[in-house]
Amino acid sequence: MTDLKLFSYTRGKTIIALVMMVYFSFFGFINYSSFAQSESNRVSSDSIKKKEDKISQTVYKWFGRQNVNVAPLTNEETVNRFLKYEGKEISQISIVRFDAFGYSVYDTTIKPERSIEKFGNSLHLKTWKKIIQNNLLFKEGDKVVPLDLAETEQLLRQSNFFEDANILVQPLSDSNHVHVYVITKDIWSMSAGVQYSSPEKMKLALSERNFAGLGVRAKAIAYYDKTFTDKWSYQGEFDVPNYFGSYISSSFFVRKGHSYETYLMRFNRDFFASKTKYAGGIELLKSDEPYRVFTDDSVIQISYQSQDWWIGRSVRVSRRSGTSAPLNLVFALRYYRRDYFQSPPVSIYLNPVFHSAENYVVSLGLSNQNIYRSSLYFGFGNTEDIPVGFKIQATSGIQQSTFQRRFLIGGELSAAEVTPWGYLFLSSRLGGYLAEGPKVEQAVINIRAQYFSNLYHIGRNDIRHFIRYDFTRGAARFSGEREYVVLTNNYGVRGLRSPDLYGQTRLMFNFESMLYSPHYIYGFRPAFFVFADFGMVGESDELIYQNTLYSGFGVGLRLKNESLIFPTFLFRIGYYPKLPPDAEVAYWFISTENRRNFEQFRIKEPYILQYQ
């Protein structure tokens, strides 16, 4: 009955998403636009028309659409589209903003035709032009630098309030000047939900990802639980992504009630582009919260506060180029302190995650990141940016905890490339501490590989294969919480969970093959998949291959409307040949899942590899 128990929990978690999907299906807040990509730049007064390719007109039916060209399906280096304009002066920048429904950034002649599309757009406030301008890496009067245009597209697309973005360059009669068009398409940014577990327990949520068109995210959640004396609790989140073009973002979080009292404030500025010189951040956190212990499935109360400061400086060490990303050397400093006021029992070798400690960390890194663009990797048809390049980062510092003073060490080597056979990512990371003696403590090494095949076609269907390999080993680990790795869900075999599946070494291998349908169901694109997962977990002093191999096989369906902020709807059926004791198994599974992201190669704050 464990599978029914897990399904019951998942059903309560996602019932509102299903309700909203049905709502949009029947009431028409849907996107019927087609993407017909063109690299032409001929412009008329009311739309940017294509010059080289014919306009692809799309015929939509209730359960599908025909002759759809999504953009782009093949891997292409983003800067290549702008190379022929390098060095020309930008005489004018025009920003073209589209509502959420019925438009395409790749064919601006497509406009909403159905009244329900127009009605949906009338309820939506388009993103302000100033917000878009704040994300541009160029301005009028600048010379065209292809890399700046390519990275601007990435910045726009990775924001939470655009479905897609496209930049076109139009030559003028004066061959030394160009007109740049920045085209964006908003996403439907509001959602509301109810998670109903029982008459005694439920959750209400309201979220807006682009409040008043300002790019501000706000979210409010109310929790109801009759088992508490105070039956209602609340949670609030407020994020501002870019203050006045400074690329400084902020986050505020509060949760109060039902054993929680958490307050968080964060300001941060990443190395958001190749030419960024300075980055840094500050985070302040105070929390009283319940903590779930995995090994015995118990809940304890903890109380702590922390402060986290970092600053970094990037220096270009390669020859200046406007067509490829530079080689950047990054030096960064970090101060991180956490103080616990209530926690499980601790000693020098017990529950080190709950030790009060100060960390002084320094890192030196070398990185390079270029951008390819394609689609149908993690998305369902919109443009995706694929980082390629490498990152080498070495980290060291001092930790002063309640019980001892020790050095911390860490390092990372990662790289990715788009090959003739697909996308390949490889990384090797390590971390640990050097205590008096000297002796190594709490060491961890992680080796990871990801492979995405090229896109194959069977008829009008698109197929892509995904492979993931992950190996984690701990050494000289202590006792207590987070001193083990688990084999479950995202870290092993999907749909399989057991309190016995933990140890100090873990090996997992995941395979998935996705078939993307050319038909849309009221704006939702279905993708069918098959999967095979394998995993082992054991102790650090034995060969991982000596442990029991657990596996899962199955088929499933994903549904996603890229014009809506809702996560992907997931339907899955699995088979598990061998089960551990006390296993919770989701033989059939209905839920939602958030989109995963590519690994980035721009260096961030100094860090010590987490054991998870």
Coordinates of C-alpha atoms in Angstrom, one line a residue:
M1 CA 0.0 0.0 0.0
T2 CA 3.0 2.3 0.1
D3 CA 2.5 3.2 -3.5
L4 CA -1.1 4.4 -2.7
K5 CA 0.2 6.4 0.2
L6 CA 2.7 8.2 -1.8
F7 CA 0.2 8.9 -4.6
S8 CA -2.2 10.3 -2.1
Y9 CA 0.3 12.8 -0.9
T10 CA 1.3 13.8 -4.4
R11 CA -2.3 14.1 -5.5
G12 CA -2.9 16.6 -2.7
K13 CA 0.2 18.5 -3.8
T14 CA -0.8 19.1 -7.4
I15 CA -4.6 19.1 -7.5
I16 CA -4.7 22.8 -8.1
A17 CA -2.3 22.6 -11.0
L18 CA -4.6 20.1 -12.7
V19 CA -7.6 22.3 -12.0
M20 CA -5.9 25.3 -13.5
M21 CA -4.8 23.3 -16.6
V22 CA -8.5 22.3 -17.2
Y23 CA -9.5 26.0 -16.6
F24 CA -7.1 27.2 -19.3
S25 CA -8.1 24.4 -21.6
F26 CA -11.7 25.3 -21.6
F27 CA -11.6 29.0 -21.1
G28 CA -8.9 29.7 -23.6
F29 CA -5.9 31.4 -21.9
I30 CA -3.8 29.6 -24.4
N31 CA -1.1 30.3 -26.9
Y32 CA -1.9 29.5 -30.5
S33 CA 1.2 31.2 -32.0
S34 CA 3.6 29.4 -34.2
F35 CA 7.3 30.1 -34.4
A36 CA 8.6 30.7 -37.9
Q37 CA 12.3 31.7 -37.4
S38 CA 13.9 34.2 -39.7
E39 CA 17.3 35.8 -39.6
S40 CA 16.2 38.5 -42.0
N41 CA 16.0 42.0 -40.8
R42 CA 13.6 43.9 -43.2
V43 CA 11.3 46.1 -41.1
S44 CA 7.9 47.7 -41.8
S45 CA 6.2 50.3 -39.7
D46 CA 4.0 47.7 -37.8
S47 CA 6.0 44.5 -37.8
I48 CA 9.4 43.1 -38.5
K49 CA 8.9 41.1 -41.7
K50 CA 11.0 38.2 -42.9
K51 CA 13.2 38.6 -45.9
E52 CA 14.7 35.2 -46.6
D53 CA 12.1 32.6 -45.5
K54 CA 8.4 32.4 -46.3
I55 CA 6.0 33.2 -43.5
S56 CA 4.7 29.9 -42.1
Q57 CA 0.9 30.2 -41.6
T58 CA -0.5 27.8 -39.0
V59 CA -3.8 26.1 -39.0
Y60 CA -5.0 25.3 -35.5
K61 CA -7.6 22.8 -34.5
W62 CA -9.0 21.9 -31.2
F63 CA -6.4 19.2 -30.5
G64 CA -3.4 20.3 -32.5
R65 CA -1.7 22.5 -35.0
Q66 CA 0.1 21.9 -38.3
N67 CA 3.2 23.2 -40.1
V68 CA 4.7 24.5 -36.9
N69 CA 8.4 25.6 -36.9
V70 CA 9.8 25.9 -33.4
A71 CA 12.9 28.0 -33.0
P72 CA 15.6 26.8 -33.2
L73 CA 15.8 23.0 -33.3
T74 CA 19.5 22.7 -34.1
N75 CA 22.5 23.7 -31.9
E76 CA 23.9 27.0 -33.2
E77 CA 26.4 29.4 -31.6
T78 CA 24.4 32.5 -30.8
V79 CA 27.1 35.1 -31.8
N80 CA 27.2 33.8 -35.3
R81 CA 24.0 35.6 -36.2
F82 CA 25.6 39.0 -35.4
L83 CA 29.1 38.6 -36.8
K84 CA 28.5 40.4 -40.1
Y85 CA 27.4 43.5 -38.1
E86 CA 30.5 43.7 -35.9
G87 CA 31.9 47.2 -35.5
K88 CA 28.9 49.0 -37.0
E89 CA 27.4 51.8 -35.0
I90 CA 24.0 51.2 -33.3
S91 CA 22.0 54.3 -34.4
Q92 CA 18.7 53.2 -32.9
I93 CA 17.3 50.6 -30.5
S94 CA 13.6 49.6 -30.8
I95 CA 12.0 47.5 -28.2
V96 CA 9.1 45.3 -29.4
R97 CA 7.0 43.9 -26.5
F98 CA 4.4 41.1 -27.0
D99 CA 1.7 39.9 -24.7
A100 CA 1.6 36.4 -23.5
F101 CA -0.9 34.9 -26.1
G102 CA -0.9 34.7 -29.8
Y103 CA 2.5 36.2 -30.7
S104 CA 5.9 34.9 -31.6
V105 CA 9.3 36.6 -31.3
Y106 CA 10.5 34.8 -34.5
D107 CA 7.6 35.9 -36.7
T108 CA 6.1 39.2 -35.8
T109 CA 3.4 39.0 -38.5
I110 CA 1.6 36.5 -36.3
K111 CA -0.9 38.1 -34.1
P112 CA -3.8 36.9 -31.9
E113 CA -6.9 36.1 -33.9
R114 CA -9.3 34.5 -31.5
S115 CA -11.2 36.7 -29.2
I116 CA -10.2 34.7 -26.1
E117 CA -6.5 35.4 -26.9
K118 CA -7.2 39.1 -27.0
F119 CA -9.2 38.9 -23.8
G120 CA -6.4 37.1 -22.0
N121 CA -3.9 39.7 -23.2
S122 CA -6.2 42.5 -22.1
L123 CA -5.9 41.2 -18.5
H124 CA -2.1 41.2 -18.7
L125 CA 0.2 44.2 -18.2
K126 CA 3.2 44.0 -20.5
T127 CA 6.7 44.4 -19.1
W128 CA 7.8 48.0 -19.0
K129 CA 10.2 49.1 -21.7
K130 CA 12.5 50.4 -19.0
I131 CA 12.8 47.0 -17.4
I132 CA 13.9 45.6 -20.7
Q133 CA 16.4 48.4 -21.3
N134 CA 17.9 47.7 -17.9
N135 CA 18.9 44.3 -19.1
L136 CA 20.6 45.4 -22.3
L137 CA 24.4 45.2 -22.5
F138 CA 24.6 47.8 -25.2
K139 CA 23.1 51.3 -25.9
E140 CA 22.6 53.6 -28.8
G141 CA 25.9 55.0 -30.1
D142 CA 27.9 51.8 -29.2
K143 CA 29.6 49.7 -31.8
V144 CA 28.0 46.2 -32.4
V145 CA 29.8 43.6 -30.2
P146 CA 28.3 40.2 -31.2
L147 CA 29.0 38.8 -27.8
D148 CA 27.1 41.5 -26.0
L149 CA 24.0 40.9 -28.2
A150 CA 24.2 37.2 -27.6
E151 CA 24.5 37.5 -23.8
T152 CA 21.7 40.1 -23.7
E153 CA 19.4 37.5 -25.3
Q154 CA 20.4 35.0 -22.6
L155 CA 19.8 37.6 -19.8
L156 CA 16.3 38.3 -21.2
R157 CA 15.4 34.6 -21.6
Q158 CA 16.6 33.6 -18.2
S159 CA 14.4 36.1 -16.5
N160 CA 11.3 34.8 -14.9
F161 CA 8.8 36.9 -16.8
F162 CA 9.7 36.3 -20.5
E163 CA 8.7 33.2 -22.4
D164 CA 11.2 34.1 -25.2
A165 CA 13.4 36.9 -26.6
N166 CA 15.0 37.6 -29.9
I167 CA 17.4 40.3 -31.2
L168 CA 17.4 41.4 -34.8
V169 CA 19.9 43.7 -36.5
Q170 CA 18.7 45.8 -39.5
P171 CA 21.3 47.4 -41.8
L172 CA 20.6 51.0 -42.7
S173 CA 21.2 53.0 -45.9
D174 CA 24.4 54.1 -44.3
S175 CA 26.3 50.8 -44.3
N176 CA 28.2 51.8 -41.1
H177 CA 25.0 52.1 -39.0
V178 CA 22.4 49.6 -37.9
H179 CA 19.0 49.5 -36.2
V180 CA 18.7 46.9 -33.4
Y181 CA 15.3 45.4 -32.5
V182 CA 14.9 43.7 -29.1
I183 CA 11.8 41.5 -29.2
T184 CA 10.3 40.0 -26.1
K185 CA 7.3 37.9 -25.4
D186 CA 5.8 37.9 -21.9
I187 CA 4.7 34.9 -20.0
W188 CA 1.3 34.7 -18.2
S189 CA 2.7 35.5 -14.8
M190 CA -0.1 35.0 -12.3
S191 CA -1.2 31.7 -10.6
A192 CA -3.3 30.6 -7.8
G193 CA -3.6 27.3 -6.1
V194 CA -5.0 25.0 -3.4
Q195 CA -3.3 22.0 -2.0
Y196 CA -5.9 19.9 -0.4
S197 CA -4.7 17.0 1.7
S198 CA -7.7 16.5 4.0
P199 CA -10.4 18.7 5.7
E200 CA -7.9 19.1 8.5
K201 CA -4.9 20.2 6.3
M202 CA -4.6 22.4 3.2
K203 CA -2.6 25.2 1.6
L204 CA -3.7 28.3 -0.4
A205 CA -1.2 30.1 -2.7
L206 CA -1.2 33.2 -4.8
S207 CA 1.8 34.1 -7.0
E208 CA 2.6 37.0 -9.4
R209 CA 5.9 36.7 -11.3
N210 CA 5.8 40.1 -13.1
F211 CA 3.9 42.5 -10.8
A212 CA 2.6 45.5 -12.7
G213 CA 5.0 44.7 -15.5
L214 CA 8.0 45.6 -13.3
G215 CA 9.6 42.2 -13.2
V216 CA 8.9 41.9 -9.5
R217 CA 7.9 38.5 -8.1
A218 CA 5.5 38.3 -5.2
K219 CA 4.1 35.1 -3.6
A220 CA 1.8 34.6 -0.6
I221 CA 0.9 31.2 0.9
A222 CA -1.5 30.4 3.7
Y223 CA -1.3 27.1 5.6
Y224 CA -4.2 25.5 7.5
D225 CA -3.6 22.6 9.9
K226 CA -6.0 21.7 12.7
T227 CA -3.3 19.8 14.6
F228 CA -1.9 23.1 15.7
T229 CA -3.4 25.4 18.3
D230 CA -3.0 28.3 15.9
K231 CA -4.6 26.7 12.9
W232 CA -3.4 29.2 10.3
S233 CA 0.2 30.1 9.3
Y234 CA 1.5 32.2 6.4
Q235 CA 4.5 32.6 4.1
G236 CA 5.5 35.6 2.0
E237 CA 8.2 36.1 -0.7
F238 CA 9.2 39.2 -2.6
D239 CA 12.0 39.4 -5.2
V240 CA 13.3 42.3 -7.3
P241 CA 15.7 41.0 -10.0
N242 CA 17.5 44.1 -11.2
Y243 CA 17.6 47.5 -9.5
F244 CA 17.8 50.3 -12.1
G245 CA 20.1 48.4 -14.4
S246 CA 22.7 47.6 -11.7
Y247 CA 22.0 43.8 -11.9
I248 CA 21.7 43.8 -8.1
S249 CA 18.8 41.6 -7.1
S250 CA 17.1 41.2 -3.8
S251 CA 15.0 38.6 -2.1
F252 CA 12.8 38.8 1.1
F253 CA 11.2 35.8 2.7
V254 CA 9.1 35.3 5.8
R255 CA 7.3 32.3 7.2
K256 CA 5.5 32.3 10.5
G257 CA 3.3 29.8 12.4
H258 CA 3.1 26.0 12.6
S259 CA 6.5 25.7 14.3
Y260 CA 8.1 28.1 11.8
E261 CA 9.4 31.6 12.3
T262 CA 11.8 32.4 9.5
Y263 CA 13.1 35.7 8.2
L264 CA 15.5 36.1 5.3
M265 CA 16.9 39.1 3.4
R266 CA 19.3 38.8 0.5
F267 CA 21.1 41.2 -1.9
N268 CA 23.2 39.7 -4.7
R269 CA 25.0 40.6 -7.9
D270 CA 26.5 37.8 -9.9
F271 CA 29.0 37.8 -12.7
F272 CA 26.0 38.1 -15.1
A273 CA 28.0 38.6 -18.3
S274 CA 31.5 38.0 -19.6
K275 CA 32.5 41.7 -19.2
T276 CA 31.3 41.9 -15.6
K277 CA 34.1 43.1 -13.3
Y278 CA 32.6 43.1 -9.8
A279 CA 30.1 40.8 -8.0
G280 CA 29.1 40.2 -4.5
G281 CA 26.3 39.6 -2.1
I282 CA 24.9 39.6 1.5
E283 CA 22.4 37.3 3.1
L284 CA 20.9 37.6 6.6
L285 CA 18.8 34.7 8.0
K286 CA 17.1 34.0 11.3
S287 CA 15.0 30.9 11.6
D288 CA 13.1 28.6 14.1
E289 CA 11.9 25.6 12.1
P290 CA 11.2 21.9 12.1
Y291 CA 13.9 19.6 10.7
R292 CA 13.1 16.1 9.3
V293 CA 15.7 13.4 10.1
F294 CA 15.9 11.0 7.1
T295 CA 17.2 7.9 8.8
D296 CA 14.3 7.5 11.3
D297 CA 11.7 9.8 9.6
S298 CA 11.4 11.9 12.8
V299 CA 11.0 15.7 13.2
I300 CA 13.0 17.9 15.5
Q301 CA 13.0 21.6 16.2
I302 CA 16.0 23.7 15.4
S303 CA 16.8 27.4 15.8
Y304 CA 19.7 29.4 14.2
Q305 CA 20.8 32.6 12.6
S306 CA 23.4 33.2 9.9
Q307 CA 25.1 36.0 7.9
D308 CA 26.8 35.5 4.6
W309 CA 29.0 38.1 2.8
W310 CA 31.0 37.8 -0.4
I311 CA 32.8 39.9 -3.0
G312 CA 34.5 39.0 -6.2
R313 CA 36.7 40.6 -8.9
S314 CA 37.0 39.4 -12.5
V315 CA 39.9 40.2 -14.7
R316 CA 40.1 39.4 -18.4
V317 CA 43.3 37.5 -19.2
S318 CA 42.8 36.7 -22.8
R319 CA 42.9 38.9 -25.9
R320 CA 39.9 41.2 -26.3
S321 CA 37.4 39.8 -28.8
G322 CA 33.8 40.8 -29.6
T323 CA 33.0 37.4 -31.1
S324 CA 33.9 35.0 -28.4
A325 CA 33.8 35.0 -24.6
P326 CA 37.0 36.0 -22.8
L327 CA 39.1 33.9 -20.4
N328 CA 38.4 35.4 -17.0
L329 CA 40.4 35.1 -13.8
V330 CA 38.2 35.6 -10.8
F331 CA 39.3 36.2 -7.2
A332 CA 36.7 36.1 -4.5
L333 CA 36.4 36.4 -0.7
R334 CA 33.6 35.1 1.6
Y335 CA 32.7 35.4 5.2
Y336 CA 30.0 33.0 6.5
R337 CA 28.8 32.5 10.0
R338 CA 26.0 30.4 11.5
D339 CA 25.0 30.2 15.2
Y340 CA 22.7 27.5 16.5
F341 CA 20.5 28.1 19.6
Q342 CA 18.5 24.9 19.4
S343 CA 19.7 21.7 17.7
P344 CA 20.2 17.9 18.2
P345 CA 23.0 16.8 20.6
V346 CA 26.4 17.8 19.2
S347 CA 30.1 16.9 19.9
I348 CA 33.3 17.3 18.0
Y349 CA 32.4 14.3 15.8
L350 CA 28.6 14.3 16.1
N351 CA 26.2 16.3 14.0
P352 CA 28.8 18.8 12.6
V353 CA 26.1 20.4 10.4
F354 CA 24.7 21.8 13.6
H355 CA 28.0 23.2 14.9
S356 CA 28.1 27.0 15.3
A357 CA 31.0 28.1 13.1
E358 CA 32.7 31.0 11.3
N359 CA 34.1 30.5 7.8
Y360 CA 36.7 32.7 6.1
V361 CA 36.9 31.5 2.5
V362 CA 39.0 32.6 -0.5
S363 CA 38.8 31.2 -4.1
L364 CA 40.7 31.7 -7.3
G365 CA 39.1 30.6 -10.6
L366 CA 39.5 30.6 -14.3
S367 CA 36.5 30.4 -16.5
N368 CA 35.2 30.7 -20.1
Q369 CA 31.6 30.5 -21.2
N370 CA 30.1 30.8 -24.7
I371 CA 26.4 30.4 -25.6
Y372 CA 24.7 28.1 -28.1
R373 CA 21.0 28.2 -28.6
S374 CA 18.6 25.4 -29.4
S375 CA 15.3 24.0 -28.1
L376 CA 13.7 20.8 -26.7
Y377 CA 16.3 20.1 -24.0
F378 CA 14.6 21.1 -20.8
G379 CA 11.9 23.1 -22.5
F380 CA 9.0 22.3 -24.8
G381 CA 9.7 24.5 -27.8
N382 CA 10.9 27.9 -26.6
T383 CA 14.5 29.0 -27.2
E384 CA 17.1 27.6 -24.7
D385 CA 20.6 28.9 -24.0
I386 CA 23.2 26.2 -23.8
P387 CA 26.4 27.2 -21.9
V388 CA 29.7 25.7 -23.3
G389 CA 33.1 26.3 -21.9
F390 CA 35.0 25.4 -18.7
K391 CA 35.5 26.4 -15.1
I392 CA 38.5 25.7 -12.8
Q393 CA 38.1 26.9 -9.3
A394 CA 40.2 26.3 -6.2
T395 CA 39.0 27.2 -2.7
S396 CA 40.6 27.4 0.7
G397 CA 40.1 29.1 4.0
I398 CA 39.7 28.7 7.8
Q399 CA 36.7 27.4 9.8
Q400 CA 36.4 28.2 13.5
S401 CA 33.7 26.1 15.1
T402 CA 32.5 25.5 18.6
F403 CA 35.0 22.6 19.0
Q404 CA 38.0 23.2 16.7
R405 CA 39.8 25.3 14.2
R406 CA 40.7 23.7 10.8
F407 CA 41.5 24.5 7.2
L408 CA 39.0 24.0 4.5
I409 CA 39.9 23.0 0.9
G410 CA 38.0 22.5 -2.2
G411 CA 38.2 22.5 -6.0
E412 CA 36.2 22.1 -9.2
L413 CA 37.0 21.3 -12.8
S414 CA 34.0 21.3 -15.1
A415 CA 33.5 21.6 -18.9
A416 CA 30.9 21.3 -21.5
E417 CA 30.9 21.2 -25.3
V418 CA 28.4 20.8 -28.2
T419 CA 29.9 17.9 -30.2
P420 CA 28.7 16.5 -33.5
W421 CA 26.9 13.8 -31.5
G422 CA 25.3 16.1 -29.0
Y423 CA 25.9 18.0 -25.7
L424 CA 28.3 16.6 -23.2
F425 CA 29.0 18.0 -19.7
L426 CA 31.7 16.6 -17.3
S427 CA 32.7 17.7 -13.8
S428 CA 34.9 16.7 -11.0
R429 CA 34.5 18.4 -7.6
L430 CA 36.0 17.8 -4.2
G431 CA 35.9 19.3 -0.7
G432 CA 36.9 18.7 2.8
Y433 CA 38.8 19.9 5.9
L434 CA 42.3 19.6 7.3
A435 CA 42.4 19.4 11.1
E436 CA 45.3 19.4 13.5
G437 CA 47.5 16.4 13.1
P438 CA 47.3 17.0 10.3
K439 CA 44.3 14.8 9.3
V440 CA 41.6 15.0 6.6
E441 CA 38.0 15.3 7.8
Q442 CA 34.6 15.2 6.1
A443 CA 36.1 14.8 2.6
V444 CA 33.8 14.3 -0.4
I445 CA 34.4 13.8 -4.1
N446 CA 31.8 14.0 -6.8
I447 CA 32.1 13.0 -10.5
R448 CA 29.3 13.8 -12.8
A449 CA 28.5 13.5 -16.5
Q450 CA 25.5 14.5 -18.6
Y451 CA 24.9 13.7 -22.2
F452 CA 22.1 15.0 -24.4
S453 CA 21.8 13.5 -27.9
N454 CA 21.1 15.5 -31.0
L455 CA 17.4 15.7 -32.0
Y456 CA 16.1 12.9 -34.1
H457 CA 13.0 12.9 -36.2
I458 CA 10.4 10.2 -36.8
G459 CA 7.8 11.7 -39.0
R460 CA 6.8 15.0 -37.4
N461 CA 7.9 13.8 -33.9
D462 CA 11.2 14.9 -32.3
I463 CA 13.2 12.6 -30.1
R464 CA 16.1 13.3 -27.8
H465 CA 18.0 11.0 -25.4
F466 CA 19.3 12.0 -22.0
I467 CA 22.0 10.2 -19.9
R468 CA 23.2 11.2 -16.5
Y469 CA 26.0 9.6 -14.4
D470 CA 26.8 10.6 -10.8
F471 CA 29.3 9.2 -8.4
T472 CA 29.7 10.6 -4.8
R473 CA 32.1 9.2 -2.2
G474 CA 32.7 10.5 1.3
A475 CA 35.8 9.8 3.5
A476 CA 36.5 10.4 7.1
R477 CA 32.9 11.5 7.6
F478 CA 31.5 12.1 11.1
S479 CA 28.3 10.8 12.7
G480 CA 24.9 12.3 12.6
E481 CA 22.8 14.3 10.1
R482 CA 24.0 15.0 6.6
E483 CA 26.9 12.8 7.1
Y484 CA 25.5 10.3 4.6
V485 CA 24.2 10.3 1.0
V486 CA 20.8 8.9 0.1
L487 CA 19.5 7.0 -2.9
T488 CA 16.1 8.4 -3.6
N489 CA 14.1 10.3 -6.2
N490 CA 16.4 13.0 -7.7
Y491 CA 19.5 11.3 -6.3
G492 CA 18.9 7.8 -7.6
V493 CA 15.9 5.8 -8.7
R494 CA 12.8 8.0 -9.3
G495 CA 9.7 6.7 -7.5
L496 CA 11.7 4.7 -5.0
R497 CA 12.3 5.7 -1.4
S498 CA 13.5 3.9 1.7
P499 CA 15.1 4.9 5.0
D500 CA 17.6 2.1 4.5
L501 CA 19.0 3.5 1.2
Y502 CA 21.8 5.6 2.7
G503 CA 25.5 5.3 3.1
Q504 CA 28.7 7.2 2.4
T505 CA 29.1 6.2 -1.3
R506 CA 26.5 6.5 -4.1
L507 CA 26.5 5.6 -7.7
M508 CA 23.6 6.3 -10.0
F509 CA 22.9 6.2 -13.7
N510 CA 19.8 7.6 -15.4
F511 CA 18.6 7.2 -18.9
E512 CA 15.6 8.8 -20.5
S513 CA 14.3 9.1 -24.1
M514 CA 11.8 11.8 -24.9
L515 CA 9.4 12.0 -27.8
Y516 CA 8.0 15.5 -28.4
S517 CA 4.6 15.5 -30.2
P518 CA 4.0 18.1 -33.0
H519 CA 0.5 18.5 -31.7
Y520 CA -0.7 20.8 -28.9
I521 CA -3.6 20.1 -26.6
Y522 CA -5.1 23.6 -26.0
G523 CA -1.6 25.1 -25.9
F524 CA -0.1 22.2 -23.9
R525 CA 2.6 20.2 -25.7
P526 CA 2.8 16.5 -24.8
A527 CA 6.1 14.7 -24.6
F528 CA 6.2 10.9 -24.0
F529 CA 9.2 9.3 -22.4
V530 CA 10.7 6.0 -21.3
F531 CA 13.2 5.8 -18.5
A532 CA 15.7 3.4 -16.8
D533 CA 17.3 4.3 -13.5
F534 CA 20.0 2.4 -11.7
G535 CA 21.6 3.1 -8.3
M536 CA 23.8 1.7 -5.5
V537 CA 24.7 3.0 -2.1
G538 CA 27.2 1.7 0.4
E539 CA 30.0 2.5 2.8
S540 CA 33.1 4.4 1.9
D541 CA 35.5 1.5 2.9
E542 CA 34.1 -0.9 0.3
L543 CA 33.7 -1.1 -3.4
I544 CA 30.5 0.4 -4.5
Y545 CA 29.9 -2.5 -6.9
Q546 CA 29.7 -4.9 -4.0
N547 CA 26.3 -3.3 -3.0
T548 CA 22.8 -4.2 -4.1
L549 CA 21.8 -2.7 -7.5
Y550 CA 18.4 -1.1 -7.4
S551 CA 16.6 -0.1 -10.6
G552 CA 13.4 1.3 -12.0
F553 CA 11.9 1.2 -15.5
G554 CA 8.9 2.9 -16.8
V555 CA 7.0 5.2 -19.2
G556 CA 5.4 8.5 -18.8
L557 CA 3.9 11.7 -20.2
R558 CA 4.8 15.3 -19.6
L559 CA 2.6 18.3 -20.5
K560 CA 3.8 21.9 -20.6
N561 CA 2.4 25.2 -21.9
E562 CA 5.4 27.6 -22.2
S563 CA 3.1 30.6 -22.1
L564 CA 2.0 29.8 -18.6
I565 CA 4.1 29.9 -15.4
F566 CA 2.7 26.5 -14.2
P567 CA 5.3 23.8 -13.9
T568 CA 5.3 20.7 -16.1
F569 CA 2.5 18.2 -15.5
L570 CA 4.0 14.7 -15.0
F571 CA 2.3 11.3 -15.4
R572 CA 4.4 8.2 -14.8
I573 CA 4.2 4.4 -14.4
G574 CA 7.1 2.5 -13.1
Y575 CA 8.4 -1.1 -12.4
Y576 CA 10.9 -1.9 -9.8
P577 CA 12.5 -5.4 -9.9
K578 CA 14.1 -5.3 -6.4
L579 CA 12.9 -3.4 -3.4
P580 CA 14.7 -2.6 -0.1
P581 CA 13.1 -3.0 3.3
D582 CA 10.4 -0.4 4.2
A583 CA 10.3 0.9 0.7
E584 CA 7.8 3.5 -0.5
V585 CA 7.2 2.9 -4.1
A586 CA 5.3 5.1 -6.6
Y587 CA 4.3 2.5 -9.2
W588 CA 2.1 5.1 -10.7
F589 CA 2.6 8.8 -10.1
I590 CA 0.9 12.1 -10.9
S591 CA 2.6 15.3 -10.0
T592 CA 4.3 18.4 -11.3
E593 CA 8.0 19.1 -11.8
N594 CA 10.0 22.3 -12.2
R595 CA 12.3 22.8 -15.1
R596 CA 16.0 21.9 -14.6
N597 CA 18.8 24.1 -15.9
F598 CA 22.1 23.7 -17.6
E599 CA 25.3 24.0 -15.6
Q600 CA 26.8 27.4 -15.8
F601 CA 30.6 28.2 -16.0
R602 CA 30.6 31.8 -14.7
I603 CA 32.3 31.7 -11.2
K604 CA 30.1 32.5 -8.2
E605 CA 30.9 32.9 -4.5
P606 CA 33.5 30.6 -2.9
Y607 CA 32.0 27.4 -1.6
I608 CA 32.7 24.0 0.0
L609 CA 31.2 21.0 -1.8
Q610 CA 28.1 19.8 0.0
Y611 CA 27.7 16.2 0.9
Q612 CA 24.3 15.3 -0.5

